[in-house]
XYZ file of C-alpha atoms in Angstrom:
366
model
C 22.938 10.624 22.501
C 20.843 13.599 23.494
C 17.153 13.555 22.604
C 13.701 14.273 23.945
C 10.342 12.503 23.579
C 7.256 14.592 24.284
C 3.539 14.491 23.711
C 0.489 16.683 24.088
C -3.264 16.277 23.963
C -4.003 20.000 24.136
C -6.701 21.101 21.692
C -4.952 24.345 20.761
C -2.390 23.449 18.081
C 0.226 26.029 19.124
C -0.051 24.984 22.771
C 0.164 21.311 21.836
C 3.341 21.765 19.801
C 4.877 23.931 22.530
C 4.176 21.275 25.162
C 5.355 18.312 23.068
C 8.588 20.053 22.032
C 9.453 21.614 25.392
C 13.197 21.354 25.891
C 14.012 21.238 22.183
C 15.809 24.185 20.611
C 17.359 23.151 17.281
C 17.231 19.343 16.935
C 19.096 17.708 14.064
C 16.065 15.472 13.455
C 12.475 15.861 14.631
C 10.071 12.970 14.124
C 6.377 13.480 14.827
C 3.258 11.321 14.738
C -0.323 12.552 14.995
C -3.952 11.758 14.246
C -4.803 12.355 10.603
C -7.456 15.009 11.339
C -4.978 17.464 12.872
C -1.809 16.323 11.128
C -1.626 19.234 8.692
C -1.995 21.836 11.450
C 0.670 20.215 13.627
C 2.950 20.066 10.599
C 2.593 23.811 9.900
C 3.296 24.810 13.486
C 6.299 22.464 13.784
C 7.711 23.858 10.534
C 7.285 27.411 11.837
C 9.175 26.600 15.034
C 11.877 24.236 13.757
C 12.458 25.275 10.165
C 16.207 24.558 10.321
C 15.756 20.932 11.483
C 15.011 17.843 9.417
C 11.301 17.257 10.031
C 9.696 13.888 9.261
C 6.067 13.233 10.190
C 3.332 10.671 9.676
C -0.344 10.295 10.450
C -0.881 7.310 12.712
C -3.484 5.123 14.397
C -1.613 5.581 17.679
C 1.627 7.044 18.943
C 3.741 4.930 21.293
C 6.189 5.952 24.019
C 7.215 4.761 27.474
C 4.142 6.407 29.037
C 1.615 4.545 26.881
C -0.264 4.523 23.579
C -2.142 7.633 22.434
C -4.688 7.810 19.610
C -5.246 11.562 19.826
C -2.817 14.431 19.943
C 0.847 14.771 19.048
C 3.929 12.642 19.764
C 7.383 14.085 19.045
C 10.944 12.775 19.194
C 13.669 15.385 18.720
C 17.325 14.308 18.513
C 19.884 17.012 19.358
C 23.183 15.140 19.524
C 24.705 11.751 18.744
C 23.550 11.381 15.150
C 24.278 12.649 11.667
C 21.289 12.601 9.311
C 20.080 13.607 5.846
C 16.605 13.215 4.361
C 14.637 13.489 1.129
C 11.485 12.182 -0.531
C 10.543 9.829 -3.375
C 7.516 11.287 -5.147
C 5.018 9.568 -7.488
C 5.500 6.588 -5.196
C 2.708 4.465 -6.673
C 4.131 4.640 -10.209
C 7.564 6.197 -10.743
C 9.620 6.524 -7.536
C 12.673 5.463 -9.537
C 12.635 8.905 -11.200
C 13.876 10.288 -7.879
C 16.628 7.736 -7.161
C 19.319 10.441 -7.354
C 17.898 11.916 -4.134
C 19.001 8.770 -2.287
C 22.576 9.100 -3.539
C 22.471 12.822 -2.838
C 21.908 12.109 0.851
C 24.514 9.365 1.112
C 27.178 11.455 -0.614
C 27.095 13.859 2.345
C 28.429 11.270 4.810
C 32.203 10.815 5.241
C 31.639 7.075 5.660
C 28.644 4.738 5.665
C 29.292 2.908 8.942
C 26.442 2.484 11.457
C 23.776 4.029 9.216
C 20.158 2.969 8.744
C 17.494 4.213 6.371
C 14.216 4.971 8.151
C 11.357 5.481 5.706
C 7.630 6.187 5.933
C 5.424 5.655 2.884
C 1.970 6.968 2.170
C -0.476 4.083 2.610
C -3.535 2.818 0.714
C -1.903 3.308 -2.727
C 0.018 -0.008 -2.959
C 3.346 1.785 -3.397
C 5.488 -0.035 -0.860
C 7.102 -2.634 -3.116
C 8.011 -0.008 -5.730
C 9.495 2.224 -3.052
C 11.517 -0.623 -1.557
C 12.948 -1.677 -4.902
C 13.981 1.939 -5.562
C 15.643 2.427 -2.181
C 17.337 -0.967 -2.219
C 18.705 -0.418 -5.723
C 21.134 1.920 -3.940
C 21.247 0.617 -0.371
C 21.957 -3.068 -1.024
C 25.312 -2.547 -2.677
C 26.304 -0.132 0.100
C 25.226 -2.515 2.854
C 22.808 -0.053 4.473
C 19.816 -1.652 6.247
C 16.315 -0.256 5.815
C 13.289 -0.268 8.077
C 10.078 1.684 8.325
C 6.356 1.599 7.831
C 3.319 2.857 5.978
C 1.359 5.788 7.411
C -1.821 5.224 9.420
C -5.232 6.708 10.160
C -8.143 5.899 12.465
C -8.338 2.364 11.077
C -10.947 3.111 8.418
C -8.501 3.059 5.462
C -9.659 6.475 4.271
C -6.641 8.802 4.139
C -3.041 8.906 5.321
C -0.452 11.692 5.232
C 3.299 12.031 5.563
C 5.468 15.137 5.596
C 9.077 16.102 5.114
C 10.403 19.514 6.112
C 6.914 21.022 6.192
C 5.666 19.634 2.876
C 2.715 17.235 3.129
C 2.405 14.281 0.724
C -0.178 11.568 0.079
C 1.722 9.825 -2.757
C 5.332 9.676 -1.635
C 7.905 8.045 0.613
C 9.918 10.221 2.973
C 13.239 8.776 4.099
C 16.015 9.785 6.465
C 19.472 8.279 6.803
C 20.492 8.206 10.458
C 24.120 7.583 11.425
C 24.655 6.556 15.039
C 27.839 8.318 16.165
C 27.993 6.235 19.344
C 27.627 2.623 18.239
C 25.724 0.151 16.160
C 22.006 -0.097 15.312
C 20.112 -3.383 15.611
C 16.859 -4.203 13.833
C 14.187 -6.603 15.104
C 10.989 -8.071 13.645
C 8.277 -9.682 15.748
C 5.496 -12.024 14.579
C 2.565 -12.867 16.864
C 1.123 -15.385 14.398
C 2.475 -18.902 13.895
C 2.285 -21.353 10.976
C -0.428 -23.992 10.735
C 0.015 -27.239 8.797
C -1.639 -25.720 5.710
C 0.841 -24.779 2.966
C -0.041 -23.541 -0.538
C 1.626 -22.397 -3.738
C 0.271 -19.281 -5.448
C -0.364 -20.440 -9.011
C -2.426 -17.582 -10.516
C -1.634 -14.077 -9.302
C -2.443 -10.446 -10.112
C 0.678 -8.908 -8.562
C -0.158 -5.268 -9.245
C -3.528 -5.483 -7.510
C -2.284 -7.826 -4.775
C -4.779 -10.576 -5.620
C -4.198 -14.326 -5.603
C -6.765 -15.959 -7.863
C -5.605 -19.530 -7.331
C -3.667 -21.613 -4.837
C -2.513 -24.975 -6.167
C -4.582 -24.350 -9.332
C -7.867 -24.000 -7.403
C -9.849 -20.872 -6.392
C -7.828 -19.271 -3.604
C -10.719 -18.421 -1.277
C -12.117 -21.928 -1.549
C -8.714 -23.412 -0.654
C -8.357 -21.141 2.400
C -11.948 -21.806 3.539
C -11.350 -25.561 3.412
C -8.147 -25.186 5.449
C -10.117 -23.267 8.090
C -12.930 -25.821 7.957
C -15.475 -23.160 7.065
C -17.591 -22.057 4.101
C -16.962 -19.329 1.551
C -19.781 -17.232 2.997
C -18.313 -17.510 6.519
C -14.685 -16.990 5.465
C -14.638 -13.158 5.919
C -15.117 -13.649 9.682
C -11.718 -15.359 9.856
C -9.667 -12.929 7.777
C -8.359 -10.677 10.579
C -7.254 -13.551 12.811
C -5.803 -15.912 10.186
C -3.416 -14.053 7.863
C -1.075 -15.697 5.388
C 2.678 -16.109 5.685
C 4.893 -15.654 2.631
C 7.937 -17.909 2.935
C 11.247 -16.658 1.560
C 14.152 -18.964 2.347
C 14.125 -19.511 6.110
C 12.060 -16.400 6.785
C 8.286 -15.925 6.952
C 6.599 -12.542 6.386
C 2.987 -11.908 7.357
C 0.607 -10.931 4.545
C -2.692 -9.532 5.817
C -5.977 -10.515 4.198
C -8.024 -7.715 2.689
C -11.111 -9.468 1.326
C -12.560 -12.297 -0.733
C -12.947 -11.189 -4.345
C -15.977 -11.768 -6.556
C -14.287 -14.640 -8.420
C -13.281 -16.501 -5.216
C -9.816 -14.996 -5.154
C -8.072 -13.477 -2.139
C -7.054 -9.812 -1.975
C -4.106 -8.884 0.280
C -2.350 -5.853 1.792
C 1.044 -6.852 0.368
C 2.082 -8.341 -2.947
C 2.127 -12.096 -3.422
C 4.160 -13.238 -6.413
C 3.518 -16.119 -8.755
C 4.812 -19.405 -7.298
C 5.143 -17.853 -3.832
C 5.173 -20.436 -1.064
C 2.442 -19.532 1.409
C 1.355 -20.862 4.798
C -1.874 -20.223 6.684
C -1.163 -18.598 10.059
C -2.988 -18.661 13.369
C -2.706 -16.493 16.500
C 0.182 -17.227 18.849
C 0.341 -16.351 22.562
C 1.217 -12.729 21.832
C 2.062 -11.737 25.395
C 4.623 -14.549 25.588
C 6.068 -13.513 22.209
C 6.357 -9.878 23.305
C 8.024 -10.937 26.570
C 10.601 -12.916 24.559
C 11.261 -9.909 22.323
C 11.808 -7.669 25.347
C 14.246 -10.164 26.882
C 16.122 -10.555 23.576
C 16.580 -6.808 23.136
C 17.665 -6.369 26.773
C 20.234 -9.122 26.327
C 21.559 -7.691 23.051
C 21.579 -4.012 24.081
C 21.392 -3.613 27.871
C 21.500 0.206 27.690
C 19.991 1.463 24.439
C 20.505 5.130 23.674
C 17.494 5.427 21.350
C 14.763 3.247 19.824
C 12.121 3.569 17.116
C 9.087 1.292 16.744
C 6.628 0.551 13.964
C 3.701 -1.471 15.338
C 1.120 -2.500 12.742
C -2.289 -0.842 12.893
C -3.969 -4.273 12.879
C -1.872 -5.412 15.857
C -2.698 -2.157 17.614
C -6.426 -2.692 17.049
C -6.133 -6.258 18.326
C -4.359 -5.087 21.491
C -6.890 -2.274 21.936
C -9.772 -4.726 21.683
C -8.132 -6.834 24.410
C -7.547 -3.789 26.620
C -3.782 -4.267 26.279
C -2.640 -1.423 23.996
C -1.501 0.995 26.711
C 0.133 -1.771 28.734
C 1.970 -2.987 25.617
C 3.487 0.457 25.028
C 4.600 0.724 28.648
C 6.018 -2.824 28.736
C 8.146 -2.197 25.646
C 10.012 0.562 27.499
C 11.581 -2.166 29.680
C 13.731 -2.982 26.655
C 13.666 0.250 24.689
C 13.836 2.922 27.366
C 12.478 6.280 26.219
C 11.350 5.415 22.691
C 8.874 6.608 20.053
C 6.704 4.672 17.626
C 3.703 4.776 15.336
C 1.073 2.468 13.826
C 0.204 2.249 10.135
C -0.866 -0.006 7.294
C 2.312 -2.003 6.806
C 5.869 -2.527 7.891
C 9.075 -2.701 5.901
C 12.421 -4.335 6.627
C 15.178 -4.824 4.081
C 13.539 -5.760 0.794
C 10.232 -6.889 2.258
C 6.875 -5.199 2.828
C 4.557 -7.083 5.198
C 1.732 -6.599 7.717
C 0.525 -7.390 11.257
C 4.104 -7.181 12.541
C 6.270 -5.019 14.803
C 9.701 -3.788 13.708
C 12.218 -2.069 15.937
C 15.436 -0.136 15.451
C 17.514 -0.008 18.635
C 20.591 2.231 18.852
C 23.512 1.333 21.069
């Protein structure tokens, strides 16, 4: 596989794009991640230079590569050889993405076979579209056995505005997706949780799915139930929300659901949907450096010489690492397993049928 990862912090947009894309001529796929303030300008310049390539971009809290984590500037991955890829976009993502389902089939019909293909998608954030997008994509992908992974776009961490782009067009209510076929081997997907279950389990008994609110756990006000489990009061509960997310249990798997806030009627608002009768568990922080070390060792064991890797590292995790002075070190440490990789940080992660938060997902190409 032939590809290049580059970055630039130059203030001049043309100079920044030139520096970050040095060595690229006509990549099959160009992925780029940038701060939301300059995203539109980077997008225009990249389109002007690489108009014949598939271009997929997202605003991000930080860009990740082997050299570190960068909150300003531009991060680019261009892939010249070793893949076959096709891309499109689902518009009206918060209401009617299913109207555009034929675009998914249109991409897949271009492949001779569907071996060793993944769907990498990036959704606009802050519009609660992820579950609708996933159901639309998986209505096609499941029967074809194509795995999906991706994330929601990011910003500075203030939940104000996110942007994605495909082939030069910028969207704030869409999901851009690209099917990537690895011509040289398989693709493995990984999901990492740095929170672990406590002894406190609940059943969601009164839920507003559309607005991602749980009004009651076990037929009692949800916030009151969570406060009691944390041995705190309702008024003090907001202090705990970032560090003690919920886990939604599906079979043998647990997916992290980030707290958003306590609602006026003592309900709990979340950053991913919780469904009626969902089995939930209160989570607490794990030793995240030990967890990350285990992930690195697992990937190295599975794929000793990866040819390419993509990362989605949740914005909330990134802010936690930044607060601990670990964000740059984290990005550099991950290269021990991933080699020369690229990644971004946004408001949610997706894998298969599930949208979740405060998690890292990886796609590693043999």
